[in-house]
PDB file of C-alpha atoms in Angstrom:
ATOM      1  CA  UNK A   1       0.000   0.000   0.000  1.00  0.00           C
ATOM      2  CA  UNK A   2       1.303   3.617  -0.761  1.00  0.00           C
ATOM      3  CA  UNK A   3       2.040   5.992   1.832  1.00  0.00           C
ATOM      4  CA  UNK A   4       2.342   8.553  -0.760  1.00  0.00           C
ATOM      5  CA  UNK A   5       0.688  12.155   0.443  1.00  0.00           C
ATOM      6  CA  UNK A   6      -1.992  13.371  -1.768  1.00  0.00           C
ATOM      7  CA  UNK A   7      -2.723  16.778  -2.751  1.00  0.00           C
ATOM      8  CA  UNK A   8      -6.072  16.782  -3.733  1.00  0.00           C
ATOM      9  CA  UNK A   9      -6.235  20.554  -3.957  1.00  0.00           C
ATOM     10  CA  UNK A  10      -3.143  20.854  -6.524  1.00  0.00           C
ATOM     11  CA  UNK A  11      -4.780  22.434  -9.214  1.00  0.00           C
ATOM     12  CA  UNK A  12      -1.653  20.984 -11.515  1.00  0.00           C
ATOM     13  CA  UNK A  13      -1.968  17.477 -10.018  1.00  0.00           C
ATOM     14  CA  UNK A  14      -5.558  17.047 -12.367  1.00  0.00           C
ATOM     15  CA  UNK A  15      -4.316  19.098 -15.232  1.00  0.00           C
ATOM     16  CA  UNK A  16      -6.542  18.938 -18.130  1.00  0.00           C
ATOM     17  CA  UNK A  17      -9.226  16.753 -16.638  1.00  0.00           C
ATOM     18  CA  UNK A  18     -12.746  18.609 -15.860  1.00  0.00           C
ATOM     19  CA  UNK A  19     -13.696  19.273 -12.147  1.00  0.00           C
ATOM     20  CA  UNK A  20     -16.822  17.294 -10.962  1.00  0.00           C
ATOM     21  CA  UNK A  21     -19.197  18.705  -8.895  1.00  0.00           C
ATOM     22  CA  UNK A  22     -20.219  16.555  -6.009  1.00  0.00           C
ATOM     23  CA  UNK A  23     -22.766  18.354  -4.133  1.00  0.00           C
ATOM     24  CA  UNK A  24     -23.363  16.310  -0.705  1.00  0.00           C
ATOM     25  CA  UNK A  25     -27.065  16.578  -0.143  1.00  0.00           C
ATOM     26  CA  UNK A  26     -28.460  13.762   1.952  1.00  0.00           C
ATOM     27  CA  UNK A  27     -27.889  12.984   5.497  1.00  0.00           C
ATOM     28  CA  UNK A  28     -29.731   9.151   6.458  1.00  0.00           C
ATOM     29  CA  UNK A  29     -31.401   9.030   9.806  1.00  0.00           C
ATOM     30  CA  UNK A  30     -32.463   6.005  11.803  1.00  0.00           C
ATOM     31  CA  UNK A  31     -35.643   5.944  13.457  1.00  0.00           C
ATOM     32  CA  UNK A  32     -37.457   3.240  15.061  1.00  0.00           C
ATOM     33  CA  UNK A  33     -40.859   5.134  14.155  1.00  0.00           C
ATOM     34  CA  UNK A  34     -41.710   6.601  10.968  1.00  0.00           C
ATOM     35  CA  UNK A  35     -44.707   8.445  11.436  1.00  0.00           C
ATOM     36  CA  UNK A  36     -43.715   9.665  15.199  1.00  0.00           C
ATOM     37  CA  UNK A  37     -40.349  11.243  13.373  1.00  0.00           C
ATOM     38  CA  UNK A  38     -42.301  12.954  10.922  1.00  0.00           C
ATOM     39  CA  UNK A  39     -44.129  14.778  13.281  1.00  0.00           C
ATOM     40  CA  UNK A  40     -41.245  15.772  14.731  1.00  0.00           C
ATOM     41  CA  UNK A  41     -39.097  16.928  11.842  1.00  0.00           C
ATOM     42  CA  UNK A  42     -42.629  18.799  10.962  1.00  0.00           C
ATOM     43  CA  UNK A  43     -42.735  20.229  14.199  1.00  0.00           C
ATOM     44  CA  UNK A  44     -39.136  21.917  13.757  1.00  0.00           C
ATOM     45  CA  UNK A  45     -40.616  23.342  10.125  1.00  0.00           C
ATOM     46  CA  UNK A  46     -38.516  21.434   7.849  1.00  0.00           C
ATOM     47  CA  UNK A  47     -39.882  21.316   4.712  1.00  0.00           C
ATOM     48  CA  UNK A  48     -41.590  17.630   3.946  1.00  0.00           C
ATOM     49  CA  UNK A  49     -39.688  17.129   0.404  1.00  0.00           C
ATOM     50  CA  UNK A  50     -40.760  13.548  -0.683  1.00  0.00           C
ATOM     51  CA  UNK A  51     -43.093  10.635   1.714  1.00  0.00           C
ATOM     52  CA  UNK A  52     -43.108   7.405  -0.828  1.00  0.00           C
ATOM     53  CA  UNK A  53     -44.434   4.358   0.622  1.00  0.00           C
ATOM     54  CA  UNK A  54     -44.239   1.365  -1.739  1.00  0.00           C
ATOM     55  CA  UNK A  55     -46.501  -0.354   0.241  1.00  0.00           C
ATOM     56  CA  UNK A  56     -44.221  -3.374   0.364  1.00  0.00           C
ATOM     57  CA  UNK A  57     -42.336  -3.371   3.329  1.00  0.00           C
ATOM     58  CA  UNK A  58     -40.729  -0.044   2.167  1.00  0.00           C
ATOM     59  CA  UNK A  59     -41.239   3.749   2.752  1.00  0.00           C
ATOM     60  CA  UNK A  60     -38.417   7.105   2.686  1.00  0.00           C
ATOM     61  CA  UNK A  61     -39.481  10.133   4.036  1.00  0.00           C
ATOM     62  CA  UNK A  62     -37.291  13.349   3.203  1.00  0.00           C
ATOM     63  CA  UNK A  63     -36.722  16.676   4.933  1.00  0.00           C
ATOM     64  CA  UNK A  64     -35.008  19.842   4.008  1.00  0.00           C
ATOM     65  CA  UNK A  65     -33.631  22.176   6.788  1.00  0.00           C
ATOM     66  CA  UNK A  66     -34.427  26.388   5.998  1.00  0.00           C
ATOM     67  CA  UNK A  67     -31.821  27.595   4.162  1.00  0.00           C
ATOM     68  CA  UNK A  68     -29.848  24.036   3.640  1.00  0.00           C
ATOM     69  CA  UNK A  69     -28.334  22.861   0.646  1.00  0.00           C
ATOM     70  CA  UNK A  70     -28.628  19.024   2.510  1.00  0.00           C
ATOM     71  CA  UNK A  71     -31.737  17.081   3.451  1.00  0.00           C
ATOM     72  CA  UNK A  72     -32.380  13.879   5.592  1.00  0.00           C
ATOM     73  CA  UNK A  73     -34.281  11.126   4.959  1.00  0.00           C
ATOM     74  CA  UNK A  74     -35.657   8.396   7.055  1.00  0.00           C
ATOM     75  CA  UNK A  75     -37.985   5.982   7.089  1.00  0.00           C
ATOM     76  CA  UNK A  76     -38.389   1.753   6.659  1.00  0.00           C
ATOM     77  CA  UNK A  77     -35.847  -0.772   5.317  1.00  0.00           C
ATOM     78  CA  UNK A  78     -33.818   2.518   4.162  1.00  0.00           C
ATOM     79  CA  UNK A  79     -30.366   2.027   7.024  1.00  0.00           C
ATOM     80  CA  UNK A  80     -29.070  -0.849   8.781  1.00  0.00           C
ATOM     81  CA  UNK A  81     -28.071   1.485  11.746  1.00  0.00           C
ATOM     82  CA  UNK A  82     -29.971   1.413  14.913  1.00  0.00           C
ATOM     83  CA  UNK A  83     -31.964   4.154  15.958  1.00  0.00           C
ATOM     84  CA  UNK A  84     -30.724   7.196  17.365  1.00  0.00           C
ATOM     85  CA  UNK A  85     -27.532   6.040  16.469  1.00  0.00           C
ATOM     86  CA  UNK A  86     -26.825   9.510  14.295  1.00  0.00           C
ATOM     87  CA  UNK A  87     -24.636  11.917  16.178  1.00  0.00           C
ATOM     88  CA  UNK A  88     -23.009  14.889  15.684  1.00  0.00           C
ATOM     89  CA  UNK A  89     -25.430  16.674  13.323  1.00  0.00           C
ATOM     90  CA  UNK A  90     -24.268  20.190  12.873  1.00  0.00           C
ATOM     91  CA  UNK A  91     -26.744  22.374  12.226  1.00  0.00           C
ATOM     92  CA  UNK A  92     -24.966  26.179  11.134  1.00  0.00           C
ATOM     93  CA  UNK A  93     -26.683  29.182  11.827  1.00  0.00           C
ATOM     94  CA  UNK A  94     -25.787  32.933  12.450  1.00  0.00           C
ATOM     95  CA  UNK A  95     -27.739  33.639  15.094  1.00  0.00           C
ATOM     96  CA  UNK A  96     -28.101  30.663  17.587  1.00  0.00           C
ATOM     97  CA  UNK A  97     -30.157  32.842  20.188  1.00  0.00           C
ATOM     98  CA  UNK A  98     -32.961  33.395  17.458  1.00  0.00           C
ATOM     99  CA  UNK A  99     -33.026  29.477  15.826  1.00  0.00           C
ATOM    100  CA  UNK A 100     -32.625  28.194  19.896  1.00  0.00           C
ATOM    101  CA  UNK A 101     -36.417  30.858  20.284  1.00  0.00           C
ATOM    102  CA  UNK A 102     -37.628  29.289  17.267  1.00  0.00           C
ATOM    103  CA  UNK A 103     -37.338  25.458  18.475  1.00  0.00           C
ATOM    104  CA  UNK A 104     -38.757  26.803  22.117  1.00  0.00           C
ATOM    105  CA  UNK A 105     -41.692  28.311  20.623  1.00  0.00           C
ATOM    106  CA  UNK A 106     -42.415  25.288  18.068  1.00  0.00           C
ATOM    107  CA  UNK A 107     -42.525  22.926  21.545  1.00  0.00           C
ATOM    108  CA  UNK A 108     -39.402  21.694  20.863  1.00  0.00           C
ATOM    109  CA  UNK A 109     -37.086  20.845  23.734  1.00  0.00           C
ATOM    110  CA  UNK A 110     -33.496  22.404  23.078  1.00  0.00           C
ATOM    111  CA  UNK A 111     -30.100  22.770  25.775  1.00  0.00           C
ATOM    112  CA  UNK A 112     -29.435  26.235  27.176  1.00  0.00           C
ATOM    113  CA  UNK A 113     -26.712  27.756  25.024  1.00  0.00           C
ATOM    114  CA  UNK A 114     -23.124  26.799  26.086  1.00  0.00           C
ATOM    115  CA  UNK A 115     -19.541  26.542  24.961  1.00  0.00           C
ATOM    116  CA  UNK A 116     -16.133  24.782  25.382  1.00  0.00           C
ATOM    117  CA  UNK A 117     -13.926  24.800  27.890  1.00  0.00           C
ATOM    118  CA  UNK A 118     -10.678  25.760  26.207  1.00  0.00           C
ATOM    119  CA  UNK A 119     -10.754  22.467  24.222  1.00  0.00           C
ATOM    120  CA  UNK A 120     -11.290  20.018  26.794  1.00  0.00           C
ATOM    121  CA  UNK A 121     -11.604  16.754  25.261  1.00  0.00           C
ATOM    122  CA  UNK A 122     -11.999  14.770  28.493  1.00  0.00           C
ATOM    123  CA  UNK A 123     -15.106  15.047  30.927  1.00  0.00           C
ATOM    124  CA  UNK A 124     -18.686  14.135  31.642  1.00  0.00           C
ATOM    125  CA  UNK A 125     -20.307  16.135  28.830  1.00  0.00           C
ATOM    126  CA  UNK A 126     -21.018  14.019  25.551  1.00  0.00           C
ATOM    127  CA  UNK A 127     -18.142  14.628  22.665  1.00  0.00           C
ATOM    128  CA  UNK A 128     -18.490  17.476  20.068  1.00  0.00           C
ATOM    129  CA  UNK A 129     -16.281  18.641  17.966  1.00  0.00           C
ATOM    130  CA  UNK A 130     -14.674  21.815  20.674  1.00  0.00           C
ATOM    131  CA  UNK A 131     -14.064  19.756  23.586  1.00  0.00           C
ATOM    132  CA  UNK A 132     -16.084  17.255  25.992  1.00  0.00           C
ATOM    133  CA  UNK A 133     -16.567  19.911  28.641  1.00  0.00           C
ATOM    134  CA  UNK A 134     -19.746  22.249  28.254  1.00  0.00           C
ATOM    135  CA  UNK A 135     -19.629  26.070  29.855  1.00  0.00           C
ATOM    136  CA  UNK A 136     -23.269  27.622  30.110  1.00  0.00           C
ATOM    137  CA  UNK A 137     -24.192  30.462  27.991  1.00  0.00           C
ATOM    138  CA  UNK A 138     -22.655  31.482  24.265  1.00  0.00           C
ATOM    139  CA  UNK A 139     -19.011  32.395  23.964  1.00  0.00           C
ATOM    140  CA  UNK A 140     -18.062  35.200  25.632  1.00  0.00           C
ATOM    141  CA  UNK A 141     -16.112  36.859  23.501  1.00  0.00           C
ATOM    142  CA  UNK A 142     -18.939  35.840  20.304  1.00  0.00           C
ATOM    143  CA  UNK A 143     -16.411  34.401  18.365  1.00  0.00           C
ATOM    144  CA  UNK A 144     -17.864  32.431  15.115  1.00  0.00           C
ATOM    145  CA  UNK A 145     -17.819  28.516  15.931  1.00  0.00           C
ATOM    146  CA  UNK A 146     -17.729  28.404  19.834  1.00  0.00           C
ATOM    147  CA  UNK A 147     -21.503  28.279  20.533  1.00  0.00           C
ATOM    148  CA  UNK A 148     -24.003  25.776  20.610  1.00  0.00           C
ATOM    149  CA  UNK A 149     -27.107  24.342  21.613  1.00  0.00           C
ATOM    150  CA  UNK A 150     -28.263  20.873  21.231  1.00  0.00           C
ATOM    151  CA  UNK A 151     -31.309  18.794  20.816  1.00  0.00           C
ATOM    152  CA  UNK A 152     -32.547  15.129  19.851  1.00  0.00           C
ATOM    153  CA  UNK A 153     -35.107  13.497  17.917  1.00  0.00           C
ATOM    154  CA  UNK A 154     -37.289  11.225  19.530  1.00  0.00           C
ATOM    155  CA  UNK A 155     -35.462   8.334  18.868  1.00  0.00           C
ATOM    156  CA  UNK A 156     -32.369   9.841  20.184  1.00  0.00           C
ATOM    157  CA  UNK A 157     -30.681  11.134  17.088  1.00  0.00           C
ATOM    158  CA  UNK A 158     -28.431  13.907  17.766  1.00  0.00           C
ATOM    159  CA  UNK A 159     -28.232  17.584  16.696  1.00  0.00           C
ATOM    160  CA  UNK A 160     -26.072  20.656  17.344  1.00  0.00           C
ATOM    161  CA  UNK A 161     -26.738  24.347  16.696  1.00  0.00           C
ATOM    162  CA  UNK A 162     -23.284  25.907  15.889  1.00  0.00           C
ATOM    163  CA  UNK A 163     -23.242  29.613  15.541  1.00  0.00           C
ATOM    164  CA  UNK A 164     -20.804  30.960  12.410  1.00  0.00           C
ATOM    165  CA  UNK A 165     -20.630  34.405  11.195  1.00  0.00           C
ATOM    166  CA  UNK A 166     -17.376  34.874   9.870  1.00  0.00           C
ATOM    167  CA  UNK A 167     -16.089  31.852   7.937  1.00  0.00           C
ATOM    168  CA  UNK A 168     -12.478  30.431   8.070  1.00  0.00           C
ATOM    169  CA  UNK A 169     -10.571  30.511   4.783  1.00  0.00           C
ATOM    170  CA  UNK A 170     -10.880  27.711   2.364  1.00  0.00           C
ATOM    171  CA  UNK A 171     -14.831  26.779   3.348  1.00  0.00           C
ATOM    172  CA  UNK A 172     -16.295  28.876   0.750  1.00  0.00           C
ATOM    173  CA  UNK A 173     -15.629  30.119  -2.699  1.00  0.00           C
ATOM    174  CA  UNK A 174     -14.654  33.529  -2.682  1.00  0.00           C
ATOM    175  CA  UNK A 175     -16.323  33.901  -5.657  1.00  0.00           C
ATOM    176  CA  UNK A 176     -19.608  33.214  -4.455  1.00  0.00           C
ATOM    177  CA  UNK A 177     -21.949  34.889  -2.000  1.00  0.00           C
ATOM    178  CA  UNK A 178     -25.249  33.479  -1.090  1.00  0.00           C
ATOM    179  CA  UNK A 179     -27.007  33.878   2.174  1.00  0.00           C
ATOM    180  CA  UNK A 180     -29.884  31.614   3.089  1.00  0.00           C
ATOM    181  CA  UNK A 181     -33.001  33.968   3.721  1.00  0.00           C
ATOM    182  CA  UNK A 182     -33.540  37.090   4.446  1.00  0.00           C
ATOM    183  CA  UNK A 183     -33.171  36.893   8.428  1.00  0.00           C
ATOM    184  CA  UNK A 184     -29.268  35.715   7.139  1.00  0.00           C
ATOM    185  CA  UNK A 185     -28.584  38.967   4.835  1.00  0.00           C
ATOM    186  CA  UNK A 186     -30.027  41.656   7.486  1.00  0.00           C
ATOM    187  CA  UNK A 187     -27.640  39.784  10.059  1.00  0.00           C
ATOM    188  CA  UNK A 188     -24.637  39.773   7.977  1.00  0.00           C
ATOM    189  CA  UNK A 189     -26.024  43.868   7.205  1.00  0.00           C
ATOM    190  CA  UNK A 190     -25.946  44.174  10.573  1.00  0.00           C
ATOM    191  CA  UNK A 191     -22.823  43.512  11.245  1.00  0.00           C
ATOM    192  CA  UNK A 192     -20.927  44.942   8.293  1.00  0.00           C
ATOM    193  CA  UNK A 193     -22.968  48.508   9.581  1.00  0.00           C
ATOM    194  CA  UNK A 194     -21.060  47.818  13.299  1.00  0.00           C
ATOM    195  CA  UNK A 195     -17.731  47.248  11.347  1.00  0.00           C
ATOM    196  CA  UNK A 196     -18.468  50.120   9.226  1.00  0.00           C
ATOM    197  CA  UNK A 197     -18.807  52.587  12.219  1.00  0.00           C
ATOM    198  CA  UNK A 198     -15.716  51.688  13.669  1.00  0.00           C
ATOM    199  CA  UNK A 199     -14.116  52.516  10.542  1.00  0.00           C
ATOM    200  CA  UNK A 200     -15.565  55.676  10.289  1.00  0.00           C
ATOM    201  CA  UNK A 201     -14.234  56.283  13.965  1.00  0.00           C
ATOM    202  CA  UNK A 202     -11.052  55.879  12.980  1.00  0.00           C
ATOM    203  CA  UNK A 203     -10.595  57.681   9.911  1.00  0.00           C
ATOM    204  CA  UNK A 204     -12.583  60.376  11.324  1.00  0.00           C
ATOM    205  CA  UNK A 205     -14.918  61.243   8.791  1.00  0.00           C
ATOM    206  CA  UNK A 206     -18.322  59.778   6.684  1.00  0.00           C
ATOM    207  CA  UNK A 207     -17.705  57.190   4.620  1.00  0.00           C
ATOM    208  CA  UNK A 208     -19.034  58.376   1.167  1.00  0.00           C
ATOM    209  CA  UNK A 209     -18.246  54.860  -0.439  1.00  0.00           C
ATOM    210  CA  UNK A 210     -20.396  52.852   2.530  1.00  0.00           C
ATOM    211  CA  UNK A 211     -22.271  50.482  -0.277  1.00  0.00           C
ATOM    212  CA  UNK A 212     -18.664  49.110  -1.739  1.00  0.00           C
ATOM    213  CA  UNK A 213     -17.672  49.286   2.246  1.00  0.00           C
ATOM    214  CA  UNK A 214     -20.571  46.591   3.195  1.00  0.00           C
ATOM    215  CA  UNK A 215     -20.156  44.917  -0.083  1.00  0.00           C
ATOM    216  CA  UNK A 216     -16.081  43.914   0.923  1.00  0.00           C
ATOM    217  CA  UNK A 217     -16.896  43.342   4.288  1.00  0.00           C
ATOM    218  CA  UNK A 218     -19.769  40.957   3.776  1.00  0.00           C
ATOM    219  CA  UNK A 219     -18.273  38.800   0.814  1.00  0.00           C
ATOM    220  CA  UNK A 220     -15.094  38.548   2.970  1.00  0.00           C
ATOM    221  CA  UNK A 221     -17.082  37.652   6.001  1.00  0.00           C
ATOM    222  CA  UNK A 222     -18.955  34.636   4.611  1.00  0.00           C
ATOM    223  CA  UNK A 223     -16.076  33.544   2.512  1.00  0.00           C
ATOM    224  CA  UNK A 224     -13.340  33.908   5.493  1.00  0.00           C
ATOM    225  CA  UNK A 225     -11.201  36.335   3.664  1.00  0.00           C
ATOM    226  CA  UNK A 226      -9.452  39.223   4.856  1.00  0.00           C
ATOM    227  CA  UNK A 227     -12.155  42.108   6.238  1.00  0.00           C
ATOM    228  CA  UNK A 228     -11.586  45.318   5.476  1.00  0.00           C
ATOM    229  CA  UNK A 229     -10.428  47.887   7.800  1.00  0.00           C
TER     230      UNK A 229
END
């Protein structure tokens, strides 16, 4: 077997050969019962993409997340796992205080915000992917991937809010700015107006140019470039 290293992001290394996209889009939960998991999923206001039953010992039920680019599906003879065997399903938004509200007022039962201990990977506290030791309340300091809240399906299936508003490099394409709804956009406005006043502070004067201002800030933000001062 070759122990060779592999580049896969060598643009020379592929040279002359097409790209293909492969756009990950479905996430497979087990469930023990169909029709009590749909409620729930329902409950959270997924969208209900596709219920098939074949009526012969088969059935897939799909749900899309707001704002996702992957759905889950569940349903009879579609895994082998067990049931509430899925863990460690991230679920990104920008503003975990408002999507935690949103659960809370659809019923659903959520964790109080918390975050890690420094990267603690040893403890009481369930594994995640900061550290096995859970601090109440959001990150202090706000920073993008530190804060979380988590919840299960009824079957035990695990899920984790994960707050991100500025991206690290290399997640997104540069090229390409998208934001998921319009609660996303008047964030991400939000916070390129803050960033915008403290530049004003410092140079000392009204920013004439504040559209191109917002414009740099907020492609840089989601794509993890370098914001502008």
């Amino acid at each position: 077997m070759s122990t060779k290293a592999v580049r896969t992001n060598d643009p020379t290394s592929d040279a002359g050969v097409a790209r293909v996209d492969m756009r990950f889009e479905v996430v497979v939960i087990p469930v023990s019962d169909v029709d009590r998991a749909k409620a729930f999923y329902g409950r959270l206001g997924w969208r209900l993409d596709a219920d098939y039953d074949s009526g012969k010992d088969f059935r897939v039920i799909q749900f899309t997340p707001p704002g996702s680019g992957c759905s889950i599906i569940f349903g009879k003879n579609v895994t082998p796992a067990a049931p509430g065997s899925a863990q460690g399903l991230y679920l990104i938004v920008s503003d975990i205080q408002a999507a935690r509200k949103a659960l809370l007022d659809r019923g659903v039962e959520i964790t109080e915000m918390f975050h890690d201990s420094a990267g603690v990977y040893a403890g009481t506290d369930e594994p995640y992917l900061f550290g096995r030791v859970r601090v109440s309340g959001p990150d202090a300091e706000h920073r993008s991937y530190r804060s979380f809240a988590s919840f299960r399906d009824p079957d035990g299936n695990g899920w984790l809010f994960q707050e991100i508003t500025t991206r690290l490099p290399g997640r997104m394409d540069p090229a390409t700015t998208t934001f998921a709804s319009a609660n996303d956009l008047a964030g991400a406005f939000r916070r390129a107006e803050a960033a915008h006043g403290q530049h004003e502070k410092r140079t000392g004067q009204r920013d004439a140019n504040w559209p191109d201002w917002y414009a740099a800030y907020m492609v840089a933000e989601q794509a993890g470039g370098e914001l502008p001062q």
